Short mmCIF file of C-alpha atoms and ligand atoms in Angstrom, two decimals:
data_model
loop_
_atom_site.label_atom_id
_atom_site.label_comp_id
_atom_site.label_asym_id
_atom_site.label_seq_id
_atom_site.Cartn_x
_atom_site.Cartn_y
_atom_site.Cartn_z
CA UNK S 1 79.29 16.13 -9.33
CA UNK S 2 76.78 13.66 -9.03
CA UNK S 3 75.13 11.90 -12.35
CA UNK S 4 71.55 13.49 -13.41
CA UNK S 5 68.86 10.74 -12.91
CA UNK S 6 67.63 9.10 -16.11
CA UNK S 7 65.11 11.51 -17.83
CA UNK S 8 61.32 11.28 -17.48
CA UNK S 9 59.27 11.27 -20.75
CA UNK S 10 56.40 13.24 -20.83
CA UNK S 11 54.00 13.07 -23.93
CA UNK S 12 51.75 16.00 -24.30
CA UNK S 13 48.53 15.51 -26.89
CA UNK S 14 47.25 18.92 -28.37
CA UNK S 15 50.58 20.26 -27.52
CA UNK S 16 50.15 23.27 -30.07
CA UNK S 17 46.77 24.00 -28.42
CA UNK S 18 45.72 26.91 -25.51
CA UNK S 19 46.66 24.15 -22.66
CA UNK S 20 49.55 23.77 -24.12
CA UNK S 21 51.09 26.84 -24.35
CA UNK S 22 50.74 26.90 -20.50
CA UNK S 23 52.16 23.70 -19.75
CA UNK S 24 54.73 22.94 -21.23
CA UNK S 25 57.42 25.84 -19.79
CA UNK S 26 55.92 24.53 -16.38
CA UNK S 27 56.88 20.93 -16.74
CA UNK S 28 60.11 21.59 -18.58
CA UNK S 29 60.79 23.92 -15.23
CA UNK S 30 60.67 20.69 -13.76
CA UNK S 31 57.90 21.49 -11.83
CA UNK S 32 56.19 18.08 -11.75
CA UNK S 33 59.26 15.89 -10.72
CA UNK S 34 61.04 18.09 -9.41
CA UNK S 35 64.16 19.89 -9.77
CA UNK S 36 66.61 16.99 -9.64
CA UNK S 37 64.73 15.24 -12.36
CA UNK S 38 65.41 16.24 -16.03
CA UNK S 39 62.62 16.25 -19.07
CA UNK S 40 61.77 14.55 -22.37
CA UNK S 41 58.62 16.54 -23.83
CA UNK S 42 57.35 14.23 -26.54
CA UNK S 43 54.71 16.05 -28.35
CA UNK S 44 52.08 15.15 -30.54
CA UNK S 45 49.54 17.18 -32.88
CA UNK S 46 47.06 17.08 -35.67
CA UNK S 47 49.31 17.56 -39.03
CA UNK S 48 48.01 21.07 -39.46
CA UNK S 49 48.93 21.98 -36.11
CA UNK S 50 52.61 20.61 -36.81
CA UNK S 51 53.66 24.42 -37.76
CA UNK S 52 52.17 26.29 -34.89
CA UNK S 53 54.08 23.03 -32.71
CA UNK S 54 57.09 23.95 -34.33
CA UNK S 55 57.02 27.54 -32.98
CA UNK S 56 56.22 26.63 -29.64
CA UNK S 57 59.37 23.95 -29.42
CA UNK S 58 61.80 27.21 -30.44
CA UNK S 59 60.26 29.24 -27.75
CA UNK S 60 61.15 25.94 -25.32
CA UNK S 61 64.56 25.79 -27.04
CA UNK S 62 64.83 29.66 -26.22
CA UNK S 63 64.05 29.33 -22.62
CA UNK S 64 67.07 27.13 -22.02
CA UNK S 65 65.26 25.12 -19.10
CA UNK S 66 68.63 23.39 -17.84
CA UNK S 67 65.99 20.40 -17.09
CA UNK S 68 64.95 20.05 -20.53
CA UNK S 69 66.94 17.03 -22.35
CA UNK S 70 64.73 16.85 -25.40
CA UNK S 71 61.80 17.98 -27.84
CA UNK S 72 60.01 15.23 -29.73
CA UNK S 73 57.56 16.94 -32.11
CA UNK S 74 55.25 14.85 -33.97
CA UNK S 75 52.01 13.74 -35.25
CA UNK S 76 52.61 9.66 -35.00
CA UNK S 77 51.44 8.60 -31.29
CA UNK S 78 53.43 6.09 -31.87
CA UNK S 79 56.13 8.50 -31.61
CA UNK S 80 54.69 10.45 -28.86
CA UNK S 81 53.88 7.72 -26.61
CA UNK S 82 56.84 5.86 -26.82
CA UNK S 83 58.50 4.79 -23.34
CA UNK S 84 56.84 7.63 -22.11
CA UNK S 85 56.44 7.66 -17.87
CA UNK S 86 53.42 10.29 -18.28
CA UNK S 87 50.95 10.74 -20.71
CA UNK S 88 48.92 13.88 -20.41
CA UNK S 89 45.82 13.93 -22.96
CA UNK S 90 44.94 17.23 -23.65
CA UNK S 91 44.63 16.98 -27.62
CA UNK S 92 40.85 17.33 -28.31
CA UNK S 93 38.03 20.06 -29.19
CA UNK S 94 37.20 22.48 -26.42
CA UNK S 95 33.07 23.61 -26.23
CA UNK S 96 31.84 26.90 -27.36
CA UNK S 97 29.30 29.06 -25.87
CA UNK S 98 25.90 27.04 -25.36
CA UNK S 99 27.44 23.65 -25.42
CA UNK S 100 27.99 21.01 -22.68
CA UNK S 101 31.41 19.35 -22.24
CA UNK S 102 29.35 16.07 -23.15
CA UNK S 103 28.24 17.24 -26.25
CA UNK S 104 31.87 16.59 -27.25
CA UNK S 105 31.77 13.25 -26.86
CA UNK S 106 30.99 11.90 -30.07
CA UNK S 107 33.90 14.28 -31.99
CA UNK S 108 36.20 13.72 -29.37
CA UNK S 109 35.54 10.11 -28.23
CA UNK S 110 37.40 8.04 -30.72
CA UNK S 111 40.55 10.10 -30.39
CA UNK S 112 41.19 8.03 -27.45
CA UNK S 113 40.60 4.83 -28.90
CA UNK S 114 43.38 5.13 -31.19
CA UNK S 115 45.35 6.65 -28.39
CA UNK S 116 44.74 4.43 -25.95
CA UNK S 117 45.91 2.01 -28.22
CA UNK S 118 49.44 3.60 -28.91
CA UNK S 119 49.85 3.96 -25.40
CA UNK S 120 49.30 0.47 -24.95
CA UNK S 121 52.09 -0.49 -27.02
CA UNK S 122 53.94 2.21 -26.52
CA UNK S 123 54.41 3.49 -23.15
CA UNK S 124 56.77 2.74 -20.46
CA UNK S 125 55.83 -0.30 -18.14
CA UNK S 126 55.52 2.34 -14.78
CA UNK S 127 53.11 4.83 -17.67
CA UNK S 128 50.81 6.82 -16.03
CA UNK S 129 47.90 8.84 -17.29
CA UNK S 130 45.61 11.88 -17.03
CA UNK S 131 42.98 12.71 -19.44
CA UNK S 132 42.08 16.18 -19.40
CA UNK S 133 40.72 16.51 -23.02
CA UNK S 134 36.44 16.82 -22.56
CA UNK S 135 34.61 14.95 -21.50
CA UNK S 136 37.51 13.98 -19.59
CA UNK S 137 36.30 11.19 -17.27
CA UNK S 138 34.52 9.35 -20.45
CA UNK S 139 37.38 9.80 -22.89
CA UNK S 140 39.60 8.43 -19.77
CA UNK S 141 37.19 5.38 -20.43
CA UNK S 142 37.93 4.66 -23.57
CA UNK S 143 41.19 5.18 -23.62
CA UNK S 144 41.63 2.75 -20.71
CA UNK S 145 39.16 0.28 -22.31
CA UNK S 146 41.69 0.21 -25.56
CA UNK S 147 44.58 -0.37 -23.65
CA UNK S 148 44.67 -4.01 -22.06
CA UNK S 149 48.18 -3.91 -20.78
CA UNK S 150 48.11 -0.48 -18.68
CA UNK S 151 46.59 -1.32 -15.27
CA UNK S 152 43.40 0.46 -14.46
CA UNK S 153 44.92 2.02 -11.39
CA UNK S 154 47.61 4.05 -13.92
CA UNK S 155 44.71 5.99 -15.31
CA UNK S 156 43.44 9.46 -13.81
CA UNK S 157 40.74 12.27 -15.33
CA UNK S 158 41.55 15.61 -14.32
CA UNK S 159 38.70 17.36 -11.90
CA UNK S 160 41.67 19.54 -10.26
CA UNK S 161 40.82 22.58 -11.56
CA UNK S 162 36.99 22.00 -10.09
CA UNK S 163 38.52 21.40 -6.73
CA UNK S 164 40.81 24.76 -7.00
CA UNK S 165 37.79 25.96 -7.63
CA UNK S 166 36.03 24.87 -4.98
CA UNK S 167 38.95 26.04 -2.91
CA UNK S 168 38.63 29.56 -4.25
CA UNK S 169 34.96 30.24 -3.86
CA UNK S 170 35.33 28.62 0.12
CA UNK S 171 38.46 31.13 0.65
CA UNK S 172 37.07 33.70 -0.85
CA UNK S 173 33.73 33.17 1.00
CA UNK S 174 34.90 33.55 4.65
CA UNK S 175 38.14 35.47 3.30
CA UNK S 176 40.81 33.71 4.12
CA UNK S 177 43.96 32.93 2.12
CA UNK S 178 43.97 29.88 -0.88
CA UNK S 179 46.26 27.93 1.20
CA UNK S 180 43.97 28.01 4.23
CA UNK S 181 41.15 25.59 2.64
CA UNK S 182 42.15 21.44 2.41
CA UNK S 183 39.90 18.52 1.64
CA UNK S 184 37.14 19.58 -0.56
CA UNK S 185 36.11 16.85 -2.74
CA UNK S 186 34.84 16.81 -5.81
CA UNK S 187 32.24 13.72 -7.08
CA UNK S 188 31.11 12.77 -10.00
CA UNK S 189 31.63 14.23 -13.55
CA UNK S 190 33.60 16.67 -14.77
CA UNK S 191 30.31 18.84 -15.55
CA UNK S 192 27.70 20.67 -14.35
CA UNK S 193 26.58 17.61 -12.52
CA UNK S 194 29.73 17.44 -10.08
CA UNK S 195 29.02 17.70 -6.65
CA UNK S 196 31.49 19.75 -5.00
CA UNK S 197 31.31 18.91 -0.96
CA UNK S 198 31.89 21.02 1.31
CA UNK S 199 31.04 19.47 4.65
CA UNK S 200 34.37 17.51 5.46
CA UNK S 201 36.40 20.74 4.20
CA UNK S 202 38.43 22.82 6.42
CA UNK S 203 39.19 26.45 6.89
CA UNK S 204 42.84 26.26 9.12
CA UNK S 205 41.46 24.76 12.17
CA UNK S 206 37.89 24.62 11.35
CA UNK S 207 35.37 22.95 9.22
CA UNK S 208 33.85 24.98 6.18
CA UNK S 209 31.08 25.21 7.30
CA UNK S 210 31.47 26.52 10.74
CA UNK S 211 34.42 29.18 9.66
CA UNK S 212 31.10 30.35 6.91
CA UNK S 213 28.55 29.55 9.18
CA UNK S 214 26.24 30.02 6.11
CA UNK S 215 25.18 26.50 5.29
CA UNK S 216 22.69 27.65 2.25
CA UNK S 217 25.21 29.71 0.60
CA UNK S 218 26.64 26.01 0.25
CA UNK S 219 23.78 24.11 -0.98
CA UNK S 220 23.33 27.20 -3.94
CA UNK S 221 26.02 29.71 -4.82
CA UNK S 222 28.78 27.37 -4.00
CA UNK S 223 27.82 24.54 -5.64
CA UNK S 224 26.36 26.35 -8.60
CA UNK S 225 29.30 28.60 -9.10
CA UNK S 226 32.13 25.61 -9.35
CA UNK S 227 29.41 23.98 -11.42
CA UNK S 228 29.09 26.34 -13.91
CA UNK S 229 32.96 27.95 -13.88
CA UNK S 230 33.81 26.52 -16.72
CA UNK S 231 30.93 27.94 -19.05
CA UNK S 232 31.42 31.34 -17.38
CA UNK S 233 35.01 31.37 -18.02
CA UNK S 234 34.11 30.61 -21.59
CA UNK S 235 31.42 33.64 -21.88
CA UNK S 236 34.48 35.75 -20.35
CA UNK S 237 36.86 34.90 -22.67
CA UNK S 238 35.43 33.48 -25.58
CA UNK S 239 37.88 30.61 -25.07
CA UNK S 240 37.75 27.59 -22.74
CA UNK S 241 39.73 28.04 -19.59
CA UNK S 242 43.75 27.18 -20.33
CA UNK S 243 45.80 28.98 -17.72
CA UNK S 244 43.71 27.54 -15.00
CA UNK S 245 43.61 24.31 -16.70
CA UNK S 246 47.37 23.94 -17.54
CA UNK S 247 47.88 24.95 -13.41
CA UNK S 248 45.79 22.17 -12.42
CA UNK S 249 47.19 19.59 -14.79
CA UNK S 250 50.18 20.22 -12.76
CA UNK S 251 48.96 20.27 -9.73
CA UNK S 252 47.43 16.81 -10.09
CA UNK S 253 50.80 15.36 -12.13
CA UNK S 254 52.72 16.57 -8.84
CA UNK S 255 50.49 15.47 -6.51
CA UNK S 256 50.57 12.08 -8.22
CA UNK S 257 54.17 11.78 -8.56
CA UNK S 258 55.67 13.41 -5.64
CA UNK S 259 52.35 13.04 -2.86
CA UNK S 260 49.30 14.37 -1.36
CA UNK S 261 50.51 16.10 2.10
CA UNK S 262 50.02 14.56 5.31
CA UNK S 263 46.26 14.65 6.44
CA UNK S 264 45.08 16.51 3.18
CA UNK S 265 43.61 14.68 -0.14
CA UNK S 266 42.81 15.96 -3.52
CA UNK S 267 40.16 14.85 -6.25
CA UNK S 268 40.98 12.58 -8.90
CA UNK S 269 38.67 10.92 -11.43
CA UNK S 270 39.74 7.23 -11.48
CA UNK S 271 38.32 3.90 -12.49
CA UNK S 272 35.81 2.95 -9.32
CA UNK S 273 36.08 0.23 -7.27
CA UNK S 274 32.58 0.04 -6.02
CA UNK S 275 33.66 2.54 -3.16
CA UNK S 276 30.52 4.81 -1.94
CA UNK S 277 28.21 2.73 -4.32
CA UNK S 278 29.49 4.07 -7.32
CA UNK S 279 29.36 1.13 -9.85
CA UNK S 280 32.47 -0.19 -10.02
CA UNK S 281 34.27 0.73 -13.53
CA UNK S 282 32.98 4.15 -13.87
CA UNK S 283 36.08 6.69 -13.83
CA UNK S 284 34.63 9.07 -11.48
CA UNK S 285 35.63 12.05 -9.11
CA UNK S 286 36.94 10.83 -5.19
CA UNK S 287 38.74 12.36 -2.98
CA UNK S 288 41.99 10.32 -2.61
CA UNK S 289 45.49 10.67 -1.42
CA UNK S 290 48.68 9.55 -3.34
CA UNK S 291 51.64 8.43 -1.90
CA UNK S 292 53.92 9.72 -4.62
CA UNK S 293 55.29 7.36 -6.44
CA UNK S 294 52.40 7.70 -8.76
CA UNK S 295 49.93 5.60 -7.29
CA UNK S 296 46.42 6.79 -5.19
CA UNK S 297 43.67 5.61 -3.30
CA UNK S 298 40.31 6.71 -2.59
CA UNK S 299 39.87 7.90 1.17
CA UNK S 300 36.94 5.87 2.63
CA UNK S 301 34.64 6.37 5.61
CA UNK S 302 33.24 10.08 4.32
CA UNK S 303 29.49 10.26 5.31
CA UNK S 304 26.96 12.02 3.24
CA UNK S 305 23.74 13.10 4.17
CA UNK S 306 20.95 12.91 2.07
CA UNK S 307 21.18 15.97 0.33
CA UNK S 308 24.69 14.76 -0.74
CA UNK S 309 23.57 11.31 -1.57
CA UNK S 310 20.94 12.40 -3.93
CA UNK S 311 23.54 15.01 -5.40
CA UNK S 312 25.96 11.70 -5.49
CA UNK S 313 23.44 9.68 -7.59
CA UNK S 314 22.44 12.26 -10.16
CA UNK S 315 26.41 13.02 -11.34
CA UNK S 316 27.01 9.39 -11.37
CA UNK S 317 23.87 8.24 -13.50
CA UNK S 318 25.07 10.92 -15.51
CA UNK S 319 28.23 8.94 -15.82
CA UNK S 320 26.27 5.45 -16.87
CA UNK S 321 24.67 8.08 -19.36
CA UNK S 322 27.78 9.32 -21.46
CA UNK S 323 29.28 5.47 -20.93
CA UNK S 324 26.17 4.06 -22.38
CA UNK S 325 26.75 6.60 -25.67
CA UNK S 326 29.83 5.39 -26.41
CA UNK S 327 29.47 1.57 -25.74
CA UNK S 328 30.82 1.42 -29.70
CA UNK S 329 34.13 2.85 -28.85
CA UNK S 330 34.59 0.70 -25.82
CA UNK S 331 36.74 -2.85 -25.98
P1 NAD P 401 42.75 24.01 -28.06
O1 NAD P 401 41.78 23.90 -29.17
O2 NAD P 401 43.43 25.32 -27.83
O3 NAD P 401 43.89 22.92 -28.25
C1 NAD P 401 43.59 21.59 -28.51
C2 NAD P 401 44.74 21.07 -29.37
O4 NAD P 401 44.51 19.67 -29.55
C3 NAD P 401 44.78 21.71 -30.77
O5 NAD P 401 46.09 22.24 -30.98
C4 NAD P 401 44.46 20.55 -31.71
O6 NAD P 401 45.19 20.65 -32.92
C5 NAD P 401 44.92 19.37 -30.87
N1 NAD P 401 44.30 18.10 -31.25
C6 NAD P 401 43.05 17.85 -31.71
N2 NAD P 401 42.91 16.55 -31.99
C7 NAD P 401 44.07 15.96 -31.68
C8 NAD P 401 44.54 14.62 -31.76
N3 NAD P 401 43.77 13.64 -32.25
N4 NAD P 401 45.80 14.36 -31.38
C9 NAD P 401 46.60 15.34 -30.91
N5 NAD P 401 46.22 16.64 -30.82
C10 NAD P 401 44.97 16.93 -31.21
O7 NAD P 401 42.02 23.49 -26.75
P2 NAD P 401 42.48 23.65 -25.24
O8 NAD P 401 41.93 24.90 -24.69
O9 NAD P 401 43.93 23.38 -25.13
O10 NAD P 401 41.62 22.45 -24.57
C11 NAD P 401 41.92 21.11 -24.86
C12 NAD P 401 40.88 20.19 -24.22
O11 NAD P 401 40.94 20.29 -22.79
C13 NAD P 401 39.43 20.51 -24.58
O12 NAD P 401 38.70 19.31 -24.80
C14 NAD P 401 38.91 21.22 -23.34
O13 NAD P 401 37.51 21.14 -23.22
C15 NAD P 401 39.62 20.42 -22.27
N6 NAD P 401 39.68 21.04 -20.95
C16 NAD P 401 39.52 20.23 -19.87
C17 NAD P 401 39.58 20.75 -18.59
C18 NAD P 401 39.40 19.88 -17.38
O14 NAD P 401 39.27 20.44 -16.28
N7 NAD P 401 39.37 18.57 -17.47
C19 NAD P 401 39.81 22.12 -18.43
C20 NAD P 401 39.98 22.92 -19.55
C21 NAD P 401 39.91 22.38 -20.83
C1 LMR P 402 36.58 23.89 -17.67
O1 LMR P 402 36.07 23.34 -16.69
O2 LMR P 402 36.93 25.08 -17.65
C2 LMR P 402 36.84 23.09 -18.92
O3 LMR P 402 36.35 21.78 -18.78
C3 LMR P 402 36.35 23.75 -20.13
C4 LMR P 402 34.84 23.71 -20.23
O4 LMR P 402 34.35 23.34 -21.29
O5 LMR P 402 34.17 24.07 -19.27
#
């Protein structure tokens, strides 16, 4: 029989938490490296949190994933972040009803100073990171900004779920299957800022817009809806989307590590290179493709119109906004 591979570690923040819960059977299924490679979850929580973490690592232990090589629980990120070759930071306050995702930043902000930190001198030399704790693209900052030795290209902010989303609302639209709709992008913020984009999507053969043929359904509903799915998931369920969440944590880990198809992209918030005049620094949404050894690249040559551009501008000042706010917890 041939030798298992060396294990991946995967350190999971807020491990205890709704996300959580969701995640971690999936990656332990192997469902992010794939079903050769086996699993080290290395999880960190808050010290009162360290009980409800301990209950979720039996029900891990009582799944018998024959992937799974190992349960770190802890609440030292030192611990947590230690050789690991993925980082997903989910550990931070979800809104309530009536509050923006960037009203979090102040509480949740310097979490990822300190964690940016231990990952720094911590992590595995090929690390790679997603921030999906809120606000997710400006906690992705910070956490970059504290961590000098982790190149800028190994950090990612998850605006996944926004482009299943977007994905859903097309499909359901002109009623067609999930799988039918590709290459929505998502710009911006993760908040009610984004601009979803719909003009260079496709339904199967055709673009978006012809297969709805209903281009101000676009410019309202659509947008509005992905917008906004967050808070009305919240009003639903009194609890910040997690299922959905936890799916497209994993759907942007895979894509990451094992590739974007042929001819299709995702969106990714990651640390701008000036592409599409967005100021160079600023983790923001593009559409990119990633070759699946963990790296990306933002797909160039998109046109916008001016509707788009102005929609363009008005997510990313919002993004100079929330990085201006937190210029203290930046290094
Ligand atoms: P939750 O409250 O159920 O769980 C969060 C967990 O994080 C808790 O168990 C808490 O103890 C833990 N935690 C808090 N501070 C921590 C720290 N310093 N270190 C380690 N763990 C810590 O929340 P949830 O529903 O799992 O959501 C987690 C975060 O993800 C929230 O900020 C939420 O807004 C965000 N979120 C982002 C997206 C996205 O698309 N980017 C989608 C959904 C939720
Ligand atoms: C979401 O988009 O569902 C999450 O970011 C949670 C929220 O606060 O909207």
């Amino acid at each position: 029989m041939a030798a298992m591979p060396t294990p991946k570690r995967i350190a999971i923040t807020g491990a205890a938490g709704q996300i959580g819960y969701s995640l971690l059977p999936r990656i332990a299924a192997g469902e992010i490296f794939g079903p050769e490679v086996p699993v080290i979850l290395q999880c960190l929580e808050i010290p009162p949190a360290l009980g409800a973490l301990n209950g979720v690592r039996m029900e891990l232990e009582d799944c018998a994933f024959p992937l799974l090589e190992g349960i770190v629980c802890t609440d030292d990120p030192n611990i947590a972040f230690k050789d690991a070759n993925l980082c997903l930071l989910v550990g931070a306050k979800p809104r309530s009803k009536g509050m923006q995702r960037g009203d979090l930043i102040r509480e949740n902000g310097p979490i990822f100073v300190g964690q940016g930190k231990a990952i720094d001198e911590n992590a595995a030399a090929d690390v790679r990171v997603v921030v999906i704790g809120n606000p997710c693209n400006t906690n992705c900052l910070i956490a970059m900004s504290s961590a000098k030795r982790v190149p800028a290209t190994n950090w990612t902010a998850m605006t996944q779920l926004d482009h299943n989303r977007a994905i859903a609302q097309i499909a359901g639209r002109v009623g067609v299957e999930y799988r039918d709709v590709s290459n929505v992008v998502i710009w911006g913020n993760h908040s009610n800022t984004q601009f979803p984009e719909w003009r260079h999507a496709k339904v199967k053969d055709q673009t978006a817009s012809a297969a709805a043929a209903d281009e101000a359904w676009f410019k309202e509903a659509f947008i509005s809806t992905v917008q906004e799915r967050g808070k009305a998931v919240i009003e639903a369920r009194g609890l910040s989307s997690a299922m959905s969440a936890a799916n497209a944590a994993m759907d942007h880990a895979r894509l990451l590590f094992r590739g974007t198809p042929t001819g299709e992209w995702t969106s990714m918030a990651v640390c701008s290179d000036g592409s599409y005049d967005i100021e160079e620094g600023l983790i923001s949404s593009f559409p990119v493709t990633c070759d699946g050894s963990g790296n990306w690249s933002i797909v160039q040559g998109l046109d916008f119109d001016d509707f788009g551009r102005e929609r363009l501008e008005i997510t990313v000042n919002e993004l100079k906004q929330e990085r201006d706010a937190v210029t203290d917890l930046l290094s």
